[in-house]
PDB file of C-alpha atoms in Angstrom:
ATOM      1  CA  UNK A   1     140.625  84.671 154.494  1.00 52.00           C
ATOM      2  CA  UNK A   2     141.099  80.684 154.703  1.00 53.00           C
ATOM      3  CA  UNK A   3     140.844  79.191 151.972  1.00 58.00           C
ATOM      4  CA  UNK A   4     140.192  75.566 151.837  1.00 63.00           C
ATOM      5  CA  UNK A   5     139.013  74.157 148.654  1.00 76.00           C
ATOM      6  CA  UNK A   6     142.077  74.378 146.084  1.00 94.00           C
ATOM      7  CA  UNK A   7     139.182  74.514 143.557  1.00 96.00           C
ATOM      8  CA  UNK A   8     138.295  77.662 142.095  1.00 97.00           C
ATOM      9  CA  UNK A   9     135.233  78.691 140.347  1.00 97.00           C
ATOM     10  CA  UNK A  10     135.350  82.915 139.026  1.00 98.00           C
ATOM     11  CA  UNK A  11     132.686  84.732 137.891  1.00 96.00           C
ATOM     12  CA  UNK A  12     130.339  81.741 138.905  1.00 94.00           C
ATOM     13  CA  UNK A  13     126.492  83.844 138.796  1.00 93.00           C
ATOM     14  CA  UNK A  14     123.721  82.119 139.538  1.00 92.00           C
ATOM     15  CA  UNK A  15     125.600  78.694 138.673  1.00 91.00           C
ATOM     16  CA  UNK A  16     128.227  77.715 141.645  1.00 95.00           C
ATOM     17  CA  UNK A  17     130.123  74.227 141.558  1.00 94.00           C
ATOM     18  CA  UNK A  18     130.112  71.902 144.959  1.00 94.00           C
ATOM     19  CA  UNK A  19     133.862  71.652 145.903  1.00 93.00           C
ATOM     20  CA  UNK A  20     134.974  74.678 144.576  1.00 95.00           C
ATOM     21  CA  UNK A  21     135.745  78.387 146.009  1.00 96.00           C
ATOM     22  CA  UNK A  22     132.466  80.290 144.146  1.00 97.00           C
ATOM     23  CA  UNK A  23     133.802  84.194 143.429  1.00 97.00           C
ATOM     24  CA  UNK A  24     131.880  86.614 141.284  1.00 97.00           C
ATOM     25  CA  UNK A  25     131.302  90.328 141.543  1.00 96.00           C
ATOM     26  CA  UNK A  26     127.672  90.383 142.836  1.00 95.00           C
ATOM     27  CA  UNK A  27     126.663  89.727 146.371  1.00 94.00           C
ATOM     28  CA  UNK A  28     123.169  88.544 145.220  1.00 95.00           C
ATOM     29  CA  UNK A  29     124.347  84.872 143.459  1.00 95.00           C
ATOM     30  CA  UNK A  30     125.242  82.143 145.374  1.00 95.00           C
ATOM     31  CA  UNK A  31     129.105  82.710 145.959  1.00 95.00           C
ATOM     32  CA  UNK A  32     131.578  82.116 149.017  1.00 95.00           C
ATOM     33  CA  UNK A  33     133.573  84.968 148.004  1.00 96.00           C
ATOM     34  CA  UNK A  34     132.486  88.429 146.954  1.00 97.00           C
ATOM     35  CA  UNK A  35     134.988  90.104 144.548  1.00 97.00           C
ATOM     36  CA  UNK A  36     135.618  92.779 141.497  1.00 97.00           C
ATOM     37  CA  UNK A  37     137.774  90.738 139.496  1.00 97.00           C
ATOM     38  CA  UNK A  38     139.041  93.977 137.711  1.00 96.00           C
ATOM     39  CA  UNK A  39     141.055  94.877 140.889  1.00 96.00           C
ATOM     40  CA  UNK A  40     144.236  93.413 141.181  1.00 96.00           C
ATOM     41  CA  UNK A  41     145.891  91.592 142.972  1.00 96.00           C
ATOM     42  CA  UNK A  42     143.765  89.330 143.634  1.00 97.00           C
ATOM     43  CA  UNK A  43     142.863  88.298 147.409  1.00 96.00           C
ATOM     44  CA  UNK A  44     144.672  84.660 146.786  1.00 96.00           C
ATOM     45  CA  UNK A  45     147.907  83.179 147.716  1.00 95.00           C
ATOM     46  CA  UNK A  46     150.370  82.459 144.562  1.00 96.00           C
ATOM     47  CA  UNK A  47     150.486  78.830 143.630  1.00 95.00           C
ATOM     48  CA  UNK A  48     147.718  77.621 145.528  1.00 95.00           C
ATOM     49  CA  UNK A  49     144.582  76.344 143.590  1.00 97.00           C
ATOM     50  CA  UNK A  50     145.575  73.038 141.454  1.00 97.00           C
ATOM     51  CA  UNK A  51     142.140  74.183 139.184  1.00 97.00           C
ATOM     52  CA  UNK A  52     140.349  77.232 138.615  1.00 98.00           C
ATOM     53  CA  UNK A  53     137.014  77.240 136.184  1.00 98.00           C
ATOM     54  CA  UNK A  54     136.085  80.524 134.667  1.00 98.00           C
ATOM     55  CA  UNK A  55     132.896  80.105 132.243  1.00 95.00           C
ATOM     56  CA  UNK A  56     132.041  83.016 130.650  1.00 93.00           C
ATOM     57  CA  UNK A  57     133.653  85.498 132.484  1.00 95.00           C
ATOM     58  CA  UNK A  58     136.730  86.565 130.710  1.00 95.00           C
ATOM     59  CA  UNK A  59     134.619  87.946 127.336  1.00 93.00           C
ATOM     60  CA  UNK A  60     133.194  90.929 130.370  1.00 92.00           C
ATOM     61  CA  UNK A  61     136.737  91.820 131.726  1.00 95.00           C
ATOM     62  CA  UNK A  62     138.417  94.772 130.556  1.00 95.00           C
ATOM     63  CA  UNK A  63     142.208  93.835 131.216  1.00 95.00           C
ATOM     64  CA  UNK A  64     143.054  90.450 129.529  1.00 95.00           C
ATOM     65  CA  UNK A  65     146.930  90.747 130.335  1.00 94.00           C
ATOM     66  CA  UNK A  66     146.579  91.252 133.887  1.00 96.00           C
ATOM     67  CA  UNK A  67     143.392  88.935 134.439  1.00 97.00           C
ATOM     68  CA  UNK A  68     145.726  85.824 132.408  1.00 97.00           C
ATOM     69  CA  UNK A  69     148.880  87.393 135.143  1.00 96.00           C
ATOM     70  CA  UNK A  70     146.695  86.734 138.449  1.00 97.00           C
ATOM     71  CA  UNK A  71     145.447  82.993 137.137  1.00 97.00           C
ATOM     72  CA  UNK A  72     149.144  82.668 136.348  1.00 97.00           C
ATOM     73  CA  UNK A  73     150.063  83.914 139.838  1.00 97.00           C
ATOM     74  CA  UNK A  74     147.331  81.632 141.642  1.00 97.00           C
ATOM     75  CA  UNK A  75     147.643  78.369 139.668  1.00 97.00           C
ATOM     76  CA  UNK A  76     149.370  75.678 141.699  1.00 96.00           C
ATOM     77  CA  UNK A  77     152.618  74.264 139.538  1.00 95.00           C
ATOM     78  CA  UNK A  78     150.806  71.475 136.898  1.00 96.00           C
ATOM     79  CA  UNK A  79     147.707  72.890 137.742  1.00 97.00           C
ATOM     80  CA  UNK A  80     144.416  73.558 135.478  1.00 97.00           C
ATOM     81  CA  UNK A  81     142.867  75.990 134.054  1.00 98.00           C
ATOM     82  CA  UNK A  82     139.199  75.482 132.182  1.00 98.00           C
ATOM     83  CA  UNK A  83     138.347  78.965 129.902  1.00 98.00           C
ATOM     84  CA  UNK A  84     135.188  78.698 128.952  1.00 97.00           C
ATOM     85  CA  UNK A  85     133.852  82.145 126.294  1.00 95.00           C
ATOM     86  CA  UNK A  86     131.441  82.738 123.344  1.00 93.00           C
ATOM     87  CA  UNK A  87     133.001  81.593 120.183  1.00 91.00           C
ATOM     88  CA  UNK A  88     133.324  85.108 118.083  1.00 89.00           C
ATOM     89  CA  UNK A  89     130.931  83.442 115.350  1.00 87.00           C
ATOM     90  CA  UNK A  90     128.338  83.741 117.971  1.00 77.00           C
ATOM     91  CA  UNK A  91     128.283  87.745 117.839  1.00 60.00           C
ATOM     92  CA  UNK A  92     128.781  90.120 120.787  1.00 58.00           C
ATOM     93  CA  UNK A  93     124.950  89.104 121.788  1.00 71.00           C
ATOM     94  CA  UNK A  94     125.575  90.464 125.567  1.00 78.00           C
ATOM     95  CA  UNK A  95     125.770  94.061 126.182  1.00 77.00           C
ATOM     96  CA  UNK A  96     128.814  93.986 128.315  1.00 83.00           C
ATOM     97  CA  UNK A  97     130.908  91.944 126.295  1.00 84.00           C
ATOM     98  CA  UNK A  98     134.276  93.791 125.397  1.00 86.00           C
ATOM     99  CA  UNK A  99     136.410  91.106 123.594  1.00 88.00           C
ATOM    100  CA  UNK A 100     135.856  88.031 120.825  1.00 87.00           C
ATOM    101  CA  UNK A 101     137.701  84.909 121.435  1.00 91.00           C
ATOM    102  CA  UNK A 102     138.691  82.024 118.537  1.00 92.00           C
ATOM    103  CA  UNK A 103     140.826  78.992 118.167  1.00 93.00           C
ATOM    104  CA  UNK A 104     143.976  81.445 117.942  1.00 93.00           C
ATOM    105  CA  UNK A 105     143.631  82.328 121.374  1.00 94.00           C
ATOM    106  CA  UNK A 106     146.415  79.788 122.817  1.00 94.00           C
ATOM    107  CA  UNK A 107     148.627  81.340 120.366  1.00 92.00           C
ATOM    108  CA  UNK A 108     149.154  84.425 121.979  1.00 93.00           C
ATOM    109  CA  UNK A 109     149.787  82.976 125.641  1.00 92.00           C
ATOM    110  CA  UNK A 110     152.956  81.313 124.335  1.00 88.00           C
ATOM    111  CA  UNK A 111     155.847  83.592 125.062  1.00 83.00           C
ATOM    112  CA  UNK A 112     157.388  83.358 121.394  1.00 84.00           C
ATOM    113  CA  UNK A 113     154.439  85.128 119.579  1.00 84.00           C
ATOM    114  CA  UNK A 114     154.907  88.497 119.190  1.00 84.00           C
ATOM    115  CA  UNK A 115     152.053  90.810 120.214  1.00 84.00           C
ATOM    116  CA  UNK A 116     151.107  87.943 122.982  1.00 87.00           C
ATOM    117  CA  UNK A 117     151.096  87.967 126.791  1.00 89.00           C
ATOM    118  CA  UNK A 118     154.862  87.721 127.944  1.00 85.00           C
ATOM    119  CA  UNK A 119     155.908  86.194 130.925  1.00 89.00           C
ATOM    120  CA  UNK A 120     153.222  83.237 131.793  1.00 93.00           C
ATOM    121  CA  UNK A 121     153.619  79.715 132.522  1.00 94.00           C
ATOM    122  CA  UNK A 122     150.840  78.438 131.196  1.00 96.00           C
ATOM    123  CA  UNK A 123     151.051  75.373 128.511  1.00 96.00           C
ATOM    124  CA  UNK A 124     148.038  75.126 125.964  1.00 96.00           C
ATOM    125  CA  UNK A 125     146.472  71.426 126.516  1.00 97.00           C
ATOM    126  CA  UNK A 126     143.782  71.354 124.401  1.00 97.00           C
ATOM    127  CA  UNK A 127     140.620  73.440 122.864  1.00 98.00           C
ATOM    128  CA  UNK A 128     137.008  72.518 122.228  1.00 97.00           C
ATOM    129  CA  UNK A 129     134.323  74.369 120.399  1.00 96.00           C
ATOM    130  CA  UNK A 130     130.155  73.704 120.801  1.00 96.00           C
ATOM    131  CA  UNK A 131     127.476  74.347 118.750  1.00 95.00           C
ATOM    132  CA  UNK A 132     125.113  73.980 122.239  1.00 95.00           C
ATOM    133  CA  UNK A 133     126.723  75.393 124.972  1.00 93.00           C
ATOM    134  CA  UNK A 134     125.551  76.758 128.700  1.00 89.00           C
ATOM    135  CA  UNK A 135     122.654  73.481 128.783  1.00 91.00           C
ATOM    136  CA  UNK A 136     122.050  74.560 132.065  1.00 89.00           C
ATOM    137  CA  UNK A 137     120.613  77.500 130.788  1.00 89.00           C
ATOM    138  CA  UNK A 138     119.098  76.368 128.066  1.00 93.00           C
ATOM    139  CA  UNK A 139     117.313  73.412 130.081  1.00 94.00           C
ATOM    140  CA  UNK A 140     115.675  76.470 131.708  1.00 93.00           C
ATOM    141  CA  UNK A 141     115.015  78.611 129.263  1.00 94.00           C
ATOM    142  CA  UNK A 142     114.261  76.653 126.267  1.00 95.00           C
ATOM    143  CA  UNK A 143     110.929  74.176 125.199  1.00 97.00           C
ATOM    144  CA  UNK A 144     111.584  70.374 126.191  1.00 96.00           C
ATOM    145  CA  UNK A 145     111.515  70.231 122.209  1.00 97.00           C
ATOM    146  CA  UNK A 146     113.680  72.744 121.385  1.00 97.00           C
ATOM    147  CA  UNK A 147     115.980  71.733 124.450  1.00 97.00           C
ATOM    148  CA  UNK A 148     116.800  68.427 123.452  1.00 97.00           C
ATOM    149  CA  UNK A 149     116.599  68.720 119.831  1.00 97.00           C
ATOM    150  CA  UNK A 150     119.723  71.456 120.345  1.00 96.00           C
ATOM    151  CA  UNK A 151     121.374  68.690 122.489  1.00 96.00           C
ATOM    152  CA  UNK A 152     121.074  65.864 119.509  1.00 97.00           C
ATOM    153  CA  UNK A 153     121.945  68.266 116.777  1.00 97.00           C
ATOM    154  CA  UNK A 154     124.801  69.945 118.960  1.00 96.00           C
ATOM    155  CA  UNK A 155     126.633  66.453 119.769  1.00 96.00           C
ATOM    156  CA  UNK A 156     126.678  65.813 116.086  1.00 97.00           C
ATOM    157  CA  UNK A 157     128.131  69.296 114.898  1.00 97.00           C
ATOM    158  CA  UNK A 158     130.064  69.635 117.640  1.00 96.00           C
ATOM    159  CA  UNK A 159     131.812  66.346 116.578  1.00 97.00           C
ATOM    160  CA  UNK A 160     132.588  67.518 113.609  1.00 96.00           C
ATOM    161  CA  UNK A 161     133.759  70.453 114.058  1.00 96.00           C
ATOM    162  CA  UNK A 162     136.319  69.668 116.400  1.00 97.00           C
ATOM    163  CA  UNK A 163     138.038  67.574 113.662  1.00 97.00           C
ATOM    164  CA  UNK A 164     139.461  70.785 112.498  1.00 96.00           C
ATOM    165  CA  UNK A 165     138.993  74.180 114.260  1.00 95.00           C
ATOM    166  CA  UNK A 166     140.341  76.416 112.181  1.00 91.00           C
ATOM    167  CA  UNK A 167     138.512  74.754 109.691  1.00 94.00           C
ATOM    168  CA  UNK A 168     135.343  75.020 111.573  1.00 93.00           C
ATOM    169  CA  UNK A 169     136.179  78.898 112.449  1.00 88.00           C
ATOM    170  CA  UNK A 170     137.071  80.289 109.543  1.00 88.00           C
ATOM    171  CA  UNK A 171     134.244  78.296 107.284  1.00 92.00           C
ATOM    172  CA  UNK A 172     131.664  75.992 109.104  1.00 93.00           C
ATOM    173  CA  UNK A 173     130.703  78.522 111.550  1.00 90.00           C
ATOM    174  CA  UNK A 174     128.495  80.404 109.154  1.00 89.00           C
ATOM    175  CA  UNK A 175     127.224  76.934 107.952  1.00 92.00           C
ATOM    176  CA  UNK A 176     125.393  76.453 111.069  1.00 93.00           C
ATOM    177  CA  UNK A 177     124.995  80.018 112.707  1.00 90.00           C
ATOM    178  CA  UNK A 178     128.210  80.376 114.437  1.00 92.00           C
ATOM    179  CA  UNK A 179     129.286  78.336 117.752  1.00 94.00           C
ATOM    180  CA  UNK A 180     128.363  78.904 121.176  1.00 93.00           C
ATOM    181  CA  UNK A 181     131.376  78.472 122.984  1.00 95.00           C
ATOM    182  CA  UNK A 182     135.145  77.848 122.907  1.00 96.00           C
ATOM    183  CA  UNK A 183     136.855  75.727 125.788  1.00 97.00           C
ATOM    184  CA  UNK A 184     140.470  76.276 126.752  1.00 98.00           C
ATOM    185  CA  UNK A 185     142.438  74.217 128.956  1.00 98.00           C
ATOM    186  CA  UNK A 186     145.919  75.223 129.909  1.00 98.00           C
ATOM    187  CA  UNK A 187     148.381  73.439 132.400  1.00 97.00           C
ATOM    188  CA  UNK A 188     150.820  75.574 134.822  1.00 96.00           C
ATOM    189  CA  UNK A 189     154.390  74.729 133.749  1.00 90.00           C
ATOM    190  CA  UNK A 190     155.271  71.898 136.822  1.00 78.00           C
ATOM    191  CA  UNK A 191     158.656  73.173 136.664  1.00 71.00           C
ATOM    192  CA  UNK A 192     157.585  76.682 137.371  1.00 53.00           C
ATOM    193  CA  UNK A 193     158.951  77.976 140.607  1.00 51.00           C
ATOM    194  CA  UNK A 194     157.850  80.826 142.977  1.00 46.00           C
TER     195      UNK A 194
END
């Protein structure tokens, strides 16, 4: 296949981004690229998108170790990679969700933690939790009321709970109901080479 965006957007549903290759499982959303993402390898050349996006996706995936090996294998030298999941505090609300993600996370993609994925060259840039995630969703689902009350309340909580995170997921979680999301952003290692 050709591949011309170096954008790429997995597991994108009913929500695809302009610019980006769209890839998720089922042939009914809007996506450029059908795929099982639990199949490996991958249909993608190694080193070749500078940013992949992957919201919500990786709590439904079975194998974590391989699934962080193929973005490893695909991500350009310096390039990005956005994780968006549910925040653990949240609960397992979805029936098909098989793992729990918190601020620990990065931990266990640097290679000198024992019990973490060995052998990837992805640096840990930053991390970013929300009390009012998916507002896309929400906007559809919830009352104008409800909708932008979340919004005001969320930009305030979320504010300051990112002053401290383990702070925030180990205590103010429960405070306020738990969080609905926890962004990761890691950079390929630049010096990385095939």
């Amino acid at each position: 296949m050709s591949l011309s965006p170096k954008k790429l957007n997995l597991g994108c549903g009913f929500y695809p981004k302009n610019g980006y290759l769209n890839v998720d499982i089922n042939e009914n959303y809007p996506v450029d690229l059908v795929h099982n993402l639990e199949e490996f390898p991958w249909p993608f050349k190694s080193a070749y998108f500078k940013e992949i996006s992957i919201d919500h996706l990786m709590e439904h995936l079975t194998d974590l170790r391989s699934t962080l090996s193929e973005i490893d294998r695909i991500l350009a030298p310096n390039g990005r990679v956005t994780i968006k999941v549910p925040h653990f505090s949240r609960g397992f609300s979805h029936w098909d969700h098989k793992h729990g993600f918190d601020v620990t996370f990065p931990l266990y993609v640097e290679n000198s933690v024992s019990g973490g994925f060995r052998g990837l060259n992805l640096l840990h840039e930053k991390t970013h939790i929300k009390w009012f995630a998916q507002r896309k969703l929400k906007r559809e689902k919830l009352s104008r009321l409800n909708y932008y009350s979340g919004l005001i309340l969320g930009n305030i909580i979320d504010k300051l709970a990112n002053l401290n995170l383990f702070f925030t997921s180990k205590i103010m979680c429960f405070w306020v109901g738990g969080f609905d999301e926890i962004e990761f952003v890691f950079r390929k290692n630049e010096k990385f080479n095939n």
